[in-house]
Amino acid sequence: MKTQLEHAKSGTLTEEMQEISGKENININLLCKRIASGEIVIMLRKGHNVAIGTGLKTKVNANLGSSTESKNDSEIQKAVIAEKYGTDTICDMSMSGNINKIRSKIFNSTTVPITTVPIYQAIAENSFDAGEEKIIGIIERQADSGVSSFVIHAALTREMLSLLKERKKQRIMGVVSKGGAMTAAWMFENSSENPFLKNFNKILEIMRKKDVVLSLGNAMRSGCVHDEMDNLQKTEAELNAKLARAANDAGVQVIVEGMGGHVAANNIFNYVKYYKKITHNRPLFVAGPLPMDIAVGYDHVAACVGGAMASGAGADYLCYITPSEHLGLPGIEQVKEGIIACKIAAHIGDSMKLGLSKSDLALSEMRKIHDWEGQFEQAIDKGERARKYHKNYRGACTMCGKYCAIDVMDKYLKN
Amino acid sequence: MKTQLEHAKSGTLTEEMQEISGKENININLLCKRIASGEIVIMLRKGHNVAIGTGLKTKVNANLGSSTESKNDSEIQKAVIAEKYGTDTICDMSMSGNINKIRSKIFNSTTVPITTVPIYQAIAENSFDAGEEKIIGIIERQADSGVSSFVIHAALTREMLSLLKERKKQRIMGVVSKGGAMTAAWMFENSSENPFLKNFNKILEIMRKKDVVLSLGNAMRSGCVHDEMDNLQKTEAELNAKLARAANDAGVQVIVEGMGGHVAANNIFNYVKYYKKITHNRPLFVAGPLPMDIAVGYDHVAACVGGAMASGAGADYLCYITPSEHLGLPGIEQVKEGIIACKIAAHIGDSMKLGLSKSDLALSEMRKIHDWEGQFEQAIDKGERARKYHKNYRGACTMCGKYCAIDVMDKYLKN
């Protein structure tokens, strides 16, 4: 089996490229060229392949998965809800219960591409006794189970951890990446270099065989808006950029996770440009970013602002933030709210980088003639919430009643 | 009685300036200078005066008021809720029931400055038979009742209405300003020039006596993101800029309502700069803006993105948008959601134009040590929602449980 990248490099147009070309309204030769150059990836899931990168609509990801404290069944329901409200991909981060079984149930309940973070299962099942072979075994097992993409924190080196130890007082929030922290913990416990970096080529070979997309995690992202991008973050970003090229050379598709977390609004544009530049325009995955910290309980709204700015600046793929962020494992309702806010961010970002959408125009035309169902059909949640709030007043609504500006002006502007 | 502007022009530092200087941490002489130049206004309400303009925190306004279809009591509750969740001002737009009584009840239930739109009461009580003297009578009565600011659409001329009639096909959404539409309807019905423009000096004299701030409305704002700023909008903006200067010359403080409504995200920055330039940096009031139309049901979230961008670009005063926008009169819960989303927008905007806030830093420092109550105290809603979602796991939370990145890294990074 060849990967989409290998096909693209040899100029072969695949079925998956055909599917994407139709869905995304992109010329298939341009798509193929961008896959070949690493600017676009296709995350594979039969019939629901998802492409991410330059010139395509911003995609949205939902993180979920069992925590040490959660009921596993609700994770399956969350996956269903996330897909219902339009997530493009799901990342299963389960760390308790029968992890293989949960993943399998998520596969059975959804149709979108599924991502995992292999270090999670490795640590959950083996604590820090997980030897390198065990970690690689889990990567193989997850790849075999049909996972579309792995998040791997390969660019966190021992040297960086020593620097972090020295300089940690310069960072308010230290390290806030869970996958990064677990990778670091493994390295400390085993007095070893990063297991993903050491075994990078072996891992690439596993991924290439199944065309699993490599998502290069960023462990060093900032955890509050007062923590600016520092040398640790840049060092990791630069190593990730190198690893991305190596992975592409080995035929593996790559997404780079960058920036993310908490970023002052004024820095978002420049940080996106920085990541895009050093990675030669590879697909950029961003969590949030949160442009403020005191929106706790409403982090999905703050992240919508940061996500819109990041996407507008060129980020290709946004990870949702739920209202439960920083507080606890989200419930089903919070997953829904997180997805919708993230889709709003992606839509606004797309209006900035790709132009205004026809759906906004269609809704406005329906709004002008008080065609309510026509409006709701265009709405981001298919009008579910709008229907709940709509209160009819003789065709208009109860906000203005008979003083509806549209109706008042229609009367006088008619010829 | 002299207005704050008249005092400022003669270099007198007032009690109100003292209050604002302390609250906003601005040098009182600079504040006085900016009031004199028209860059800052103080909306008066005893003990809770609110200043708006250059160098000050972005302020938030909640629109409410009885519609033809609403119960008046719930409007009072909405005012209380809006103040509880941090609105800086309230605009009472009541159009049914005993409007004077509703306004009086809102005064009795709140402490923040209250704005009205006099055309609303004029039309509600007299339909289009309201003669100019009746309109002026209402302005006098509202000023006497302690209103802090009036929204008046004075820059909508007959000539513009003729142009609108000719060109309406070039606008998808026509006119969506309710106050603008009612002013226009009055002009059509009475075959008259704009009553506020005709009686501008007389109205200024009433306002000067009570130091009511003039908020110059924009009737010609666009009603969907596909409607770009056109000549009609610019003509109105330029006339508003002239009227603003005339009002300031007459000793009346002025806010200019600009842009607002629905604006493509890519245009927000430039539109704010345009309004700021033509008004010589007078306080800019913006509703939303909404950078997309299909977020109906979640317009408060989309408006949070637009509001953050506008505030970051220099807008001084944001009008909230609730989840019920375009659908019906909002309920109490939607008023709350609208205010919080708008305060998030203002906070992010302020981080862009004034720098990062200490509250974000304080929350992050509490977050790092798992001091939950310490975090919640800093939160935008004082932690009400965060407390509901927080699920404790041995000091950390159930999102990551024992794999909390902060705890994991603390273990290894301790010296």
CSV table of C-alpha atoms in Angstrom, one decimal, chain A residues 67-70 95 123-125 127-128 161 164-165 168-169 171-178 180-182 184-186 188-189 223-226 228 262 264-266 290-302 304-306 308-309 322-331 334 336-337 340-341 343-345 347-348 351-353 356-365 367-368 372 375-376 378-381 383-387 389-393 396-406 408-415, chain B residues 67-69 85 95 123-125 127-128 161 164-165 168-169 171-178 180-182 184-186 188-189 223-226 228 262 264-266 290-302 304-306 308-309 322-331 334 336-337 340-341 343-345 347-348 351-353 356-365 367-368 372 375-376 378-381 383-387 389-393 396-406 408-415:
chain,number,residue,atom,x,y,z
A,67,SER,CA,-10.1,9.7,32.2
A,68,THR,CA,-9.3,7.9,35.4
A,69,GLU,CA,-12.5,9.3,36.7
A,70,SER,CA,-15.0,8.9,33.8
A,95,MET,CA,-6.6,6.6,29.7
A,123,ILE,CA,1.4,4.9,30.2
A,124,ALA,CA,-2.2,4.0,31.2
A,125,GLU,CA,-1.5,0.3,30.7
A,127,SER,CA,2.8,3.2,33.8
A,128,PHE,CA,6.4,4.2,33.3
A,161,LEU,CA,14.1,19.2,29.8
A,164,LEU,CA,13.3,23.7,31.4
A,165,LYS,CA,14.5,22.6,34.8
A,168,LYS,CA,11.2,27.0,34.8
A,169,LYS,CA,10.9,30.1,36.9
A,171,ARG,CA,7.6,30.4,32.8
A,172,ILE,CA,4.5,31.1,34.8
A,173,MET,CA,2.8,27.9,33.8
A,174,GLY,CA,5.6,25.5,33.0
A,175,VAL,CA,4.5,22.6,30.8
A,176,VAL,CA,0.7,22.2,30.3
A,177,SER,CA,0.7,19.6,27.5
A,178,LYS,CA,-0.5,16.3,28.9
A,180,GLY,CA,4.2,16.2,26.5
A,181,ALA,CA,4.3,15.9,30.3
A,182,MET,CA,3.8,12.1,30.0
A,184,ALA,CA,8.8,13.9,29.7
A,185,ALA,CA,7.9,11.8,32.7
A,186,TRP,CA,8.8,8.6,30.8
A,188,PHE,CA,12.9,11.1,33.5
A,189,GLU,CA,11.8,7.7,34.9
A,223,GLY,CA,-0.1,27.7,29.4
A,224,CYS,CA,-1.2,31.3,30.0
A,225,VAL,CA,-1.3,34.5,27.9
A,226,HIS,CA,1.5,36.0,30.0
A,228,GLU,CA,5.2,34.4,25.5
A,262,HIS,CA,-2.8,30.3,25.5
A,264,ALA,CA,-2.1,36.9,23.7
A,265,ALA,CA,-4.4,38.0,20.9
A,266,ASN,CA,-1.8,40.4,19.5
A,290,LEU,CA,-7.1,31.0,24.3
A,291,PRO,CA,-6.4,34.8,24.1
A,292,MET,CA,-7.4,35.3,27.8
A,293,ASP,CA,-7.3,33.2,31.0
A,294,ILE,CA,-10.1,34.6,33.0
A,295,ALA,CA,-12.9,33.2,30.8
A,296,VAL,CA,-12.7,30.0,32.7
A,297,GLY,CA,-16.2,28.3,32.4
A,298,TYR,CA,-16.5,30.1,29.1
A,299,ASP,CA,-13.2,29.0,27.6
A,300,HIS,CA,-15.0,27.8,24.5
A,301,VAL,CA,-16.1,31.4,23.7
A,302,ALA,CA,-12.6,32.8,24.3
A,304,CYS,CA,-13.6,30.9,19.5
A,305,VAL,CA,-12.0,34.3,19.3
A,306,GLY,CA,-8.5,32.9,19.3
A,308,ALA,CA,-11.0,32.6,14.4
A,309,MET,CA,-7.9,34.8,14.5
A,322,THR,CA,-15.1,23.0,25.9
A,323,PRO,CA,-16.6,25.1,28.7
A,324,SER,CA,-15.2,22.5,31.1
A,325,GLU,CA,-11.6,23.2,30.0
A,326,HIS,CA,-9.3,23.5,33.0
A,327,LEU,CA,-12.1,22.3,35.2
A,328,GLY,CA,-13.0,18.7,34.6
A,329,LEU,CA,-13.8,16.1,32.0
A,330,PRO,CA,-16.5,17.7,29.8
A,331,GLY,CA,-20.0,16.3,29.7
A,334,GLN,CA,-20.1,20.8,26.9
A,336,LYS,CA,-21.6,20.0,21.9
A,337,GLU,CA,-21.0,23.6,23.0
A,340,ILE,CA,-20.2,24.6,17.8
A,341,ALA,CA,-18.0,27.4,19.1
A,343,LYS,CA,-17.0,25.6,14.1
A,344,ILE,CA,-17.9,29.3,14.4
A,345,ALA,CA,-14.2,30.0,14.8
A,347,HIS,CA,-16.2,29.6,9.7
A,348,ILE,CA,-15.0,33.1,10.6
A,351,SER,CA,-14.2,34.0,5.7
A,352,MET,CA,-10.9,35.7,6.2
A,353,LYS,CA,-8.6,33.4,4.3
A,356,LEU,CA,-17.2,34.9,2.5
A,357,SER,CA,-19.3,31.8,2.3
A,358,LYS,CA,-22.5,31.3,0.2
A,359,SER,CA,-24.3,30.0,3.3
A,360,ASP,CA,-24.1,33.4,4.9
A,361,LEU,CA,-25.5,35.0,1.8
A,362,ALA,CA,-28.3,32.3,1.6
A,363,LEU,CA,-29.2,32.9,5.2
A,364,SER,CA,-29.4,36.7,4.7
A,365,GLU,CA,-31.6,36.3,1.7
A,367,ARG,CA,-33.8,36.6,6.7
A,368,LYS,CA,-34.9,39.5,4.5
A,372,TRP,CA,-37.4,31.2,9.1
A,375,GLN,CA,-32.6,30.5,7.7
A,376,PHE,CA,-32.4,27.6,10.1
A,378,GLN,CA,-28.2,27.3,6.8
A,379,ALA,CA,-27.4,27.7,10.5
A,380,ILE,CA,-24.3,26.3,12.0
A,381,ASP,CA,-26.3,23.8,14.1
A,383,GLY,CA,-31.1,25.8,13.4
A,384,GLU,CA,-31.6,23.6,16.5
A,385,ARG,CA,-31.0,26.4,19.0
A,386,ALA,CA,-32.5,29.1,16.8
A,387,ARG,CA,-35.8,27.2,16.6
A,389,TYR,CA,-35.5,30.9,20.6
A,390,HIS,CA,-37.5,32.0,17.7
A,391,LYS,CA,-40.8,33.6,18.7
A,392,ASN,CA,-42.9,34.5,15.8
A,393,TYR,CA,-44.8,37.8,15.5
A,396,ALA,CA,-41.4,38.8,12.0
A,397,CYS,CA,-40.1,38.2,15.5
A,398,THR,CA,-40.9,39.4,19.0
A,399,MET,CA,-37.7,41.4,19.3
A,400,CYS,CA,-39.2,44.3,17.4
A,401,GLY,CA,-42.8,43.0,16.7
A,402,LYS,CA,-44.6,45.4,14.4
A,403,TYR,CA,-41.6,47.7,14.4
A,404,CYS,CA,-39.4,45.2,12.6
A,405,ALA,CA,-36.9,47.4,10.6
A,406,ILE,CA,-37.1,45.2,7.6
A,408,VAL,CA,-41.1,49.1,8.2
A,409,MET,CA,-38.6,49.9,5.5
A,410,ASP,CA,-40.2,47.5,3.0
A,411,LYS,CA,-43.4,49.5,3.3
A,412,TYR,CA,-41.7,52.7,2.2
A,413,LEU,CA,-39.1,51.5,-0.1
A,414,LYS,CA,-41.4,49.5,-2.3
A,415,ASN,CA,-41.9,51.2,-5.7
B,67,SER,CA,-41.5,44.9,23.0
B,68,THR,CA,-45.1,44.8,21.8
B,69,GLU,CA,-45.0,41.2,22.9
B,85,TYR,CA,-23.0,40.1,35.2
B,95,MET,CA,-42.0,50.2,23.2
B,123,ILE,CA,-43.7,56.3,18.0
B,124,ALA,CA,-44.9,53.8,20.6
B,125,GLU,CA,-47.1,56.5,22.3
B,127,SER,CA,-47.5,56.4,16.2
B,128,PHE,CA,-46.4,58.6,13.3
B,161,LEU,CA,-33.7,58.0,1.8
B,164,LEU,CA,-31.8,54.2,-0.7
B,165,LYS,CA,-35.0,53.8,-2.6
B,168,LYS,CA,-31.9,49.3,-2.4
B,169,LYS,CA,-31.3,46.5,-4.8
B,171,ARG,CA,-28.0,46.1,-0.6
B,172,ILE,CA,-29.0,42.6,0.3
B,173,MET,CA,-30.4,43.6,3.7
B,174,GLY,CA,-31.5,47.2,3.2
B,175,VAL,CA,-31.9,49.0,6.5
B,176,VAL,CA,-31.8,46.9,9.7
B,177,SER,CA,-31.5,49.7,12.3
B,178,LYS,CA,-34.8,49.8,14.2
B,180,GLY,CA,-33.2,54.3,11.9
B,181,ALA,CA,-36.2,52.6,10.3
B,182,MET,CA,-38.6,54.3,12.7
B,184,ALA,CA,-37.2,57.0,8.3
B,185,ALA,CA,-40.9,56.0,8.6
B,186,TRP,CA,-41.6,59.2,10.5
B,188,PHE,CA,-42.0,59.3,5.0
B,189,GLU,CA,-45.2,59.6,6.9
B,223,GLY,CA,-27.3,44.0,7.9
B,224,CYS,CA,-25.2,41.1,6.6
B,225,VAL,CA,-21.6,40.3,6.0
B,226,HIS,CA,-22.0,40.4,2.3
B,228,GLU,CA,-20.0,46.1,2.4
B,262,HIS,CA,-22.7,42.6,10.3
B,264,ALA,CA,-16.8,40.7,7.3
B,265,ALA,CA,-13.9,40.0,9.7
B,266,ASN,CA,-11.3,41.2,7.3
B,290,LEU,CA,-21.2,40.0,13.7
B,291,PRO,CA,-18.5,38.6,11.3
B,292,MET,CA,-20.8,35.8,10.1
B,293,ASP,CA,-24.5,35.3,9.6
B,294,ILE,CA,-25.0,31.6,10.0
B,295,ALA,CA,-24.3,31.6,13.7
B,296,VAL,CA,-28.0,32.3,14.4
B,297,GLY,CA,-28.8,30.9,17.9
B,298,TYR,CA,-25.1,31.5,18.7
B,299,ASP,CA,-24.8,35.1,17.6
B,300,HIS,CA,-23.4,36.1,21.0
B,301,VAL,CA,-20.4,33.9,20.3
B,302,ALA,CA,-19.9,35.2,16.7
B,304,CYS,CA,-17.7,38.0,20.7
B,305,VAL,CA,-15.2,37.4,17.9
B,306,GLY,CA,-16.3,40.6,16.0
B,308,ALA,CA,-12.9,41.5,20.3
B,309,MET,CA,-11.5,42.4,16.9
B,322,THR,CA,-27.7,37.8,22.8
B,323,PRO,CA,-28.3,34.2,21.5
B,324,SER,CA,-31.9,35.4,20.7
B,325,GLU,CA,-30.6,38.0,18.3
B,326,HIS,CA,-32.6,37.9,15.0
B,327,LEU,CA,-35.0,35.4,16.6
B,328,GLY,CA,-37.1,37.1,19.4
B,329,LEU,CA,-36.9,39.2,22.5
B,330,PRO,CA,-34.2,37.6,24.7
B,331,GLY,CA,-35.1,35.9,28.0
B,334,GLN,CA,-29.9,34.9,27.1
B,336,LYS,CA,-26.8,36.9,30.9
B,337,GLU,CA,-25.1,34.9,28.1
B,340,ILE,CA,-20.7,37.5,29.5
B,341,ALA,CA,-19.8,37.0,25.8
B,343,LYS,CA,-17.4,41.1,28.4
B,344,ILE,CA,-15.1,38.4,27.0
B,345,ALA,CA,-14.9,40.4,23.8
B,347,HIS,CA,-11.4,41.9,27.7
B,348,ILE,CA,-9.7,40.4,24.7
B,351,SER,CA,-5.6,43.0,25.9
B,352,MET,CA,-4.8,44.1,22.4
B,353,LYS,CA,-5.1,47.9,22.8
B,356,LEU,CA,-2.5,42.1,29.1
B,357,SER,CA,-4.5,42.3,32.4
B,358,LYS,CA,-3.3,41.5,35.8
B,359,SER,CA,-6.4,39.3,36.4
B,360,ASP,CA,-5.2,36.9,33.7
B,361,LEU,CA,-1.9,36.7,35.5
B,362,ALA,CA,-3.4,36.2,38.9
B,363,LEU,CA,-5.7,33.4,37.6
B,364,SER,CA,-2.7,31.6,36.0
B,365,GLU,CA,-0.7,31.8,39.2
B,367,ARG,CA,-4.1,27.7,38.4
B,368,LYS,CA,-0.6,26.6,38.7
B,372,TRP,CA,-9.6,26.7,42.6
B,375,GLN,CA,-9.0,31.1,40.1
B,376,PHE,CA,-12.8,31.5,40.3
B,378,GLN,CA,-10.7,36.2,39.0
B,379,ALA,CA,-13.1,34.7,36.5
B,380,ILE,CA,-15.3,36.8,34.2
B,381,ASP,CA,-18.5,35.7,36.0
B,383,GLY,CA,-16.5,31.7,38.7
B,384,GLU,CA,-20.2,30.9,38.8
B,385,ARG,CA,-20.1,28.6,35.8
B,386,ALA,CA,-16.6,27.3,36.5
B,387,ARG,CA,-17.7,26.1,40.0
B,389,TYR,CA,-18.1,22.3,36.0
B,390,HIS,CA,-15.2,21.8,38.3
B,391,LYS,CA,-14.8,18.3,39.4
B,392,ASN,CA,-12.0,17.8,41.8
B,393,TYR,CA,-9.5,14.9,41.6
B,396,ALA,CA,-6.3,18.5,40.3
B,397,CYS,CA,-9.4,17.9,38.1
B,398,THR,CA,-11.0,15.0,36.4
B,399,MET,CA,-9.9,16.1,32.9
B,400,CYS,CA,-6.5,14.5,33.5
B,401,GLY,CA,-6.8,13.0,37.0
B,402,LYS,CA,-3.5,11.7,38.2
B,403,TYR,CA,-2.0,12.6,34.8
B,404,CYS,CA,-2.4,16.3,35.3
B,405,ALA,CA,0.5,17.9,33.3
B,406,ILE,CA,1.2,20.4,36.0
B,408,VAL,CA,3.5,15.4,36.6
B,409,MET,CA,6.0,18.1,35.6
B,410,ASP,CA,6.2,19.5,39.2
B,411,LYS,CA,7.4,16.1,40.4
B,412,TYR,CA,10.3,16.1,38.0
B,413,LEU,CA,11.2,19.8,37.8
B,414,LYS,CA,11.5,20.3,41.5
B,415,ASN,CA,15.0,20.8,42.6
